Amino acid sequence: MYQKIRKPIVISTAILFHLLLIFHLFFSPVIIVLASYNSILNASFFAFVFIFLLSLVFGRAYCSWFCPGCGIQEILSLFIKKKSKNSKALSIKYFIFAIWFGAIVTGYILNGIHKVDLSYGMSNINIQRKIILTVGAIVLIVPLTAIFGKFAFCKYICWQVPFMIIGTKIRDSFKLSGLRLKSESTKCNSCSACTKNCPMNLDVMENVENGKMNNSECFLCGNCIDHCKQKAIRYSFKN
């Protein structure tokens, strides 16, 4: 049920995102660093703050429901069936995030914040460079998926994911309400359909049986809910 809603949304987001070339600049990991060293709060800054705030309520749902990168990977999953299995590589995205976020913070500490300019780094980029940015994102995602399996970019590389994981952990630490998965182990018949259909290759059935559904790599796509005939898994906003 949820996939009939989610997949068209996230795939449409990806297509529009890449056709409307300007939107890459809102999520540029480079422009925000340059802005920090020029004492500017730019559009990328507010875009990443917005993503973080979303995670306080919706966890990582943005990843699977609206992220253009995920949309590209959904399209690729129609052709690439191999699942990404390298658990040791999960830490790579945290190293990337630490270096990137550290550069931003350092820039603002050294130079301060003197103005807000939402168009910074966007208005002076010609169409050729925008096309390069758009194609470059796809070129980065496709080989990773082909070599390491479905949603490898989300699992190993994406610099935005730690934002949402941190936001989700803050929410859970303060026992705040927000979107999450809940399970009823008494309904589970150990068919493992949830695990087989998890795009992030998580052992969902084990989580259901243990009653621990808060895996940080889960991006709340709802595949496990749709494939559980026993209805042992559901979305919930309650803590």
CSV table of C-alpha atoms in Angstrom, one decimal:
chain,number,residue,atom,x,y,z
A,1,MET,CA,0.0,0.0,0.0
A,2,TYR,CA,2.6,2.5,1.0
A,3,GLN,CA,4.9,1.7,-1.9
A,4,LYS,CA,2.1,2.7,-4.4
A,5,ILE,CA,2.3,6.2,-2.8
A,6,ARG,CA,6.0,6.5,-1.9
A,7,LYS,CA,7.6,5.3,-5.1
A,8,PRO,CA,5.8,7.6,-7.5
A,9,ILE,CA,6.6,10.5,-5.1
A,10,VAL,CA,10.3,9.9,-4.7
A,11,ILE,CA,10.8,9.0,-8.4
A,12,SER,CA,8.9,12.1,-9.5
A,13,THR,CA,11.0,14.2,-7.1
A,14,ALA,CA,14.2,12.8,-8.6
A,15,ILE,CA,13.1,13.5,-12.2
A,16,LEU,CA,12.0,17.0,-11.4
A,17,PHE,CA,15.1,17.7,-9.3
A,18,HIS,CA,17.4,16.8,-12.2
A,19,LEU,CA,15.3,18.5,-14.9
A,20,LEU,CA,15.0,21.7,-12.9
A,21,LEU,CA,18.8,22.2,-12.6
A,22,ILE,CA,18.7,24.9,-10.0
A,23,PHE,CA,17.7,22.6,-7.2
A,24,HIS,CA,21.1,20.9,-7.0
A,25,LEU,CA,22.5,24.1,-5.7
A,26,PHE,CA,20.2,24.1,-2.7
A,27,PHE,CA,21.8,20.9,-1.5
A,28,SER,CA,25.3,21.6,-2.7
A,29,PRO,CA,27.9,20.4,-0.1
A,30,VAL,CA,30.4,22.7,-1.7
A,31,ILE,CA,28.5,26.0,-1.9
A,32,ILE,CA,27.6,26.0,1.8
A,33,VAL,CA,31.3,25.6,2.7
A,34,LEU,CA,32.3,28.5,0.5
A,35,ALA,CA,29.4,30.6,2.0
A,36,SER,CA,30.7,29.9,5.5
A,37,TYR,CA,34.1,31.3,4.6
A,38,ASN,CA,32.5,34.4,3.2
A,39,SER,CA,30.4,35.0,6.3
A,40,ILE,CA,27.1,34.2,4.4
A,41,LEU,CA,24.1,32.2,5.3
A,42,ASN,CA,23.0,30.9,1.9
A,43,ALA,CA,20.1,28.7,0.6
A,44,SER,CA,22.1,25.5,1.2
A,45,PHE,CA,22.4,26.4,4.9
A,46,PHE,CA,18.7,26.7,5.4
A,47,ALA,CA,18.0,23.6,3.3
A,48,PHE,CA,20.2,21.4,5.5
A,49,VAL,CA,18.7,23.0,8.7
A,50,PHE,CA,15.3,22.2,7.4
A,51,ILE,CA,16.3,18.5,6.8
A,52,PHE,CA,17.6,18.3,10.3
A,53,LEU,CA,14.4,19.8,11.8
A,54,LEU,CA,12.3,17.3,9.7
A,55,SER,CA,14.2,14.5,11.3
A,56,LEU,CA,13.1,15.6,14.7
A,57,VAL,CA,9.6,14.6,13.7
A,58,PHE,CA,9.8,12.3,10.8
A,59,GLY,CA,13.1,10.5,11.4
A,60,ARG,CA,14.8,9.5,8.1
A,61,ALA,CA,11.5,9.4,6.2
A,62,TYR,CA,12.7,12.2,4.0
A,63,CYS,CA,15.3,9.8,2.6
A,64,SER,CA,12.9,7.3,1.2
A,65,TRP,CA,9.9,9.5,0.5
A,66,PHE,CA,11.4,12.7,-1.0
A,67,CYS,CA,15.2,12.5,-1.5
A,68,PRO,CA,16.1,12.8,-5.2
A,69,GLY,CA,19.1,10.6,-4.7
A,70,CYS,CA,16.8,7.9,-3.3
A,71,GLY,CA,14.6,8.4,-6.3
A,72,ILE,CA,17.4,7.6,-8.7
A,73,GLN,CA,18.3,4.5,-6.7
A,74,GLU,CA,14.6,3.4,-6.8
A,75,ILE,CA,14.8,3.6,-10.6
A,76,LEU,CA,18.1,1.6,-10.5
A,77,SER,CA,16.6,-1.0,-8.3
A,78,LEU,CA,14.3,-2.0,-11.1
A,79,PHE,CA,17.4,-3.3,-12.9
A,80,ILE,CA,19.9,-4.0,-10.1
A,81,LYS,CA,18.6,-6.6,-7.6
A,82,LYS,CA,21.8,-7.2,-5.6
A,83,LYS,CA,21.6,-5.9,-2.0
A,84,SER,CA,24.4,-3.9,-0.4
A,85,LYS,CA,25.9,-6.0,2.4
A,86,ASN,CA,29.1,-4.4,3.5
A,87,SER,CA,28.3,-3.4,7.1
A,88,LYS,CA,31.9,-2.2,7.8
A,89,ALA,CA,31.5,0.6,5.1
A,90,LEU,CA,28.6,2.1,7.0
A,91,SER,CA,31.0,4.4,8.9
A,92,ILE,CA,32.3,6.0,5.7
A,93,LYS,CA,29.4,8.5,5.6
A,94,TYR,CA,30.1,9.6,9.1
A,95,PHE,CA,33.7,10.5,8.2
A,96,ILE,CA,32.5,12.4,5.2
A,97,PHE,CA,30.0,14.2,7.3
A,98,ALA,CA,32.5,15.0,10.0
A,99,ILE,CA,35.0,16.6,7.6
A,100,TRP,CA,32.3,18.5,5.7
A,101,PHE,CA,30.4,19.7,8.8
A,102,GLY,CA,33.7,20.6,10.5
A,103,ALA,CA,34.7,22.7,7.5
A,104,ILE,CA,31.4,24.6,7.7
A,105,VAL,CA,31.6,25.2,11.4
A,106,THR,CA,35.2,26.3,11.1
A,107,GLY,CA,34.3,28.8,8.4
A,108,TYR,CA,31.6,30.5,10.5
A,109,ILE,CA,33.8,30.5,13.6
A,110,LEU,CA,36.7,32.1,11.8
A,111,ASN,CA,34.7,34.6,9.7
A,112,GLY,CA,31.4,35.1,11.6
A,113,ILE,CA,28.0,35.6,10.0
A,114,HIS,CA,27.5,39.0,8.3
A,115,LYS,CA,24.6,38.6,6.0
A,116,VAL,CA,22.0,36.3,4.5
A,117,ASP,CA,22.2,35.8,0.8
A,118,LEU,CA,19.9,33.0,-0.5
A,119,SER,CA,21.2,33.3,-4.0
A,120,TYR,CA,24.9,33.0,-3.1
A,121,GLY,CA,26.7,30.6,-5.4
A,122,MET,CA,23.6,30.1,-7.5
A,123,SER,CA,23.1,33.2,-9.7
A,124,ASN,CA,26.5,33.2,-11.2
A,125,ILE,CA,26.6,29.5,-12.3
A,126,ASN,CA,26.0,29.0,-16.0
A,127,ILE,CA,23.8,26.3,-17.6
A,128,GLN,CA,26.8,24.2,-18.5
A,129,ARG,CA,28.0,23.9,-14.9
A,130,LYS,CA,24.5,23.1,-13.7
A,131,ILE,CA,24.3,20.3,-16.2
A,132,ILE,CA,27.7,19.0,-15.0
A,133,LEU,CA,26.4,19.1,-11.4
A,134,THR,CA,23.3,17.2,-12.4
A,135,VAL,CA,25.0,14.6,-14.4
A,136,GLY,CA,27.8,14.3,-11.8
A,137,ALA,CA,25.3,13.3,-9.1
A,138,ILE,CA,23.9,10.5,-11.3
A,139,VAL,CA,27.4,9.4,-12.3
A,140,LEU,CA,28.3,9.1,-8.6
A,141,ILE,CA,25.2,7.1,-7.7
A,142,VAL,CA,25.0,4.6,-10.6
A,143,PRO,CA,28.5,3.0,-10.3
A,144,LEU,CA,28.1,2.7,-6.5
A,145,THR,CA,24.8,0.9,-6.9
A,146,ALA,CA,26.1,-1.3,-9.7
A,147,ILE,CA,29.2,-2.4,-7.7
A,148,PHE,CA,27.9,-2.5,-4.1
A,149,GLY,CA,24.2,-3.1,-4.5
A,150,LYS,CA,20.9,-1.3,-4.1
A,151,PHE,CA,20.9,2.0,-2.1
A,152,ALA,CA,24.7,1.8,-1.6
A,153,PHE,CA,24.9,5.6,-1.9
A,154,CYS,CA,22.4,6.1,1.0
A,155,LYS,CA,24.2,3.5,3.2
A,156,TYR,CA,27.8,4.4,2.6
A,157,ILE,CA,28.3,7.9,1.1
A,158,CYS,CA,25.4,10.3,1.6
A,159,TRP,CA,26.6,13.3,3.7
A,160,GLN,CA,22.9,14.2,4.6
A,161,VAL,CA,22.1,11.0,6.3
A,162,PRO,CA,24.1,11.7,9.6
A,163,PHE,CA,22.0,14.9,9.9
A,164,MET,CA,18.8,12.8,10.1
A,165,ILE,CA,20.3,10.1,12.2
A,166,ILE,CA,21.5,12.7,14.8
A,167,GLY,CA,18.1,14.4,14.7
A,168,THR,CA,16.3,11.1,15.2
A,169,LYS,CA,18.5,10.1,18.2
A,170,ILE,CA,17.9,13.5,19.8
A,171,ARG,CA,14.2,13.0,19.4
A,172,ASP,CA,14.4,9.5,20.9
A,173,SER,CA,16.6,10.6,23.7
A,174,PHE,CA,14.1,13.2,24.8
A,175,LYS,CA,11.3,10.6,24.3
A,176,LEU,CA,9.5,12.9,21.8
A,177,SER,CA,6.7,11.8,19.6
A,178,GLY,CA,7.5,11.3,15.9
A,179,LEU,CA,7.2,8.9,13.0
A,180,ARG,CA,8.8,5.5,13.7
A,181,LEU,CA,8.1,1.8,13.2
A,182,LYS,CA,6.4,-0.3,15.8
A,183,SER,CA,6.1,-4.0,16.0
A,184,GLU,CA,4.0,-6.7,17.7
A,185,SER,CA,6.2,-9.8,18.1
A,186,THR,CA,3.2,-11.9,19.0
A,187,LYS,CA,1.8,-11.5,15.5
A,188,CYS,CA,5.1,-12.4,13.8
A,189,ASN,CA,5.2,-15.9,12.3
A,190,SER,CA,8.9,-15.7,11.3
A,191,CYS,CA,8.3,-15.8,7.6
A,192,SER,CA,11.1,-13.2,7.0
A,193,ALA,CA,9.2,-11.4,4.3
A,194,CYS,CA,10.0,-8.1,5.9
A,195,THR,CA,13.8,-8.9,5.9
A,196,LYS,CA,13.7,-10.1,2.3
A,197,ASN,CA,12.0,-6.9,1.1
A,198,CYS,CA,14.0,-4.4,3.1
A,199,PRO,CA,15.9,-2.2,0.6
A,200,MET,CA,18.5,-1.4,3.2
A,201,ASN,CA,19.2,-5.1,3.8
A,202,LEU,CA,18.3,-5.0,7.5
A,203,ASP,CA,17.3,-8.0,9.5
A,204,VAL,CA,13.8,-6.6,10.2
A,205,MET,CA,12.4,-9.9,11.4
A,206,GLU,CA,15.0,-10.0,14.2
A,207,ASN,CA,14.1,-6.4,15.1
A,208,VAL,CA,10.4,-7.4,15.2
A,209,GLU,CA,11.0,-10.4,17.4
A,210,ASN,CA,13.2,-8.3,19.8
A,211,GLY,CA,10.8,-5.3,19.7
A,212,LYS,CA,13.6,-3.0,18.7
A,213,MET,CA,12.6,-1.2,15.5
A,214,ASN,CA,14.8,1.9,15.9
A,215,ASN,CA,17.7,0.9,13.6
A,216,SER,CA,19.5,4.0,12.4
A,217,GLU,CA,19.9,2.7,8.9
A,218,CYS,CA,16.1,2.3,8.5
A,219,PHE,CA,14.8,5.1,6.4
A,220,LEU,CA,11.1,4.3,7.0
A,221,CYS,CA,10.1,3.3,3.5
A,222,GLY,CA,7.4,1.0,4.7
A,223,ASN,CA,8.3,-2.0,2.6
A,224,CYS,CA,8.3,-4.2,5.7
A,225,ILE,CA,4.8,-3.0,6.5
A,226,ASP,CA,3.5,-3.7,3.0
A,227,HIS,CA,5.0,-7.2,2.9
A,228,CYS,CA,4.0,-8.4,6.4
A,229,LYS,CA,0.8,-10.4,5.9
A,230,GLN,CA,0.5,-10.8,9.7
A,231,LYS,CA,0.4,-7.0,10.1
A,232,ALA,CA,3.1,-7.2,12.8
A,233,ILE,CA,4.7,-3.9,11.8
A,234,ARG,CA,3.1,-0.5,11.5
A,235,TYR,CA,3.9,3.2,11.5
A,236,SER,CA,3.4,5.1,14.7
A,237,PHE,CA,3.8,8.6,16.0
A,238,LYS,CA,3.8,7.5,19.6
A,239,ASN,CA,7.1,7.2,21.6
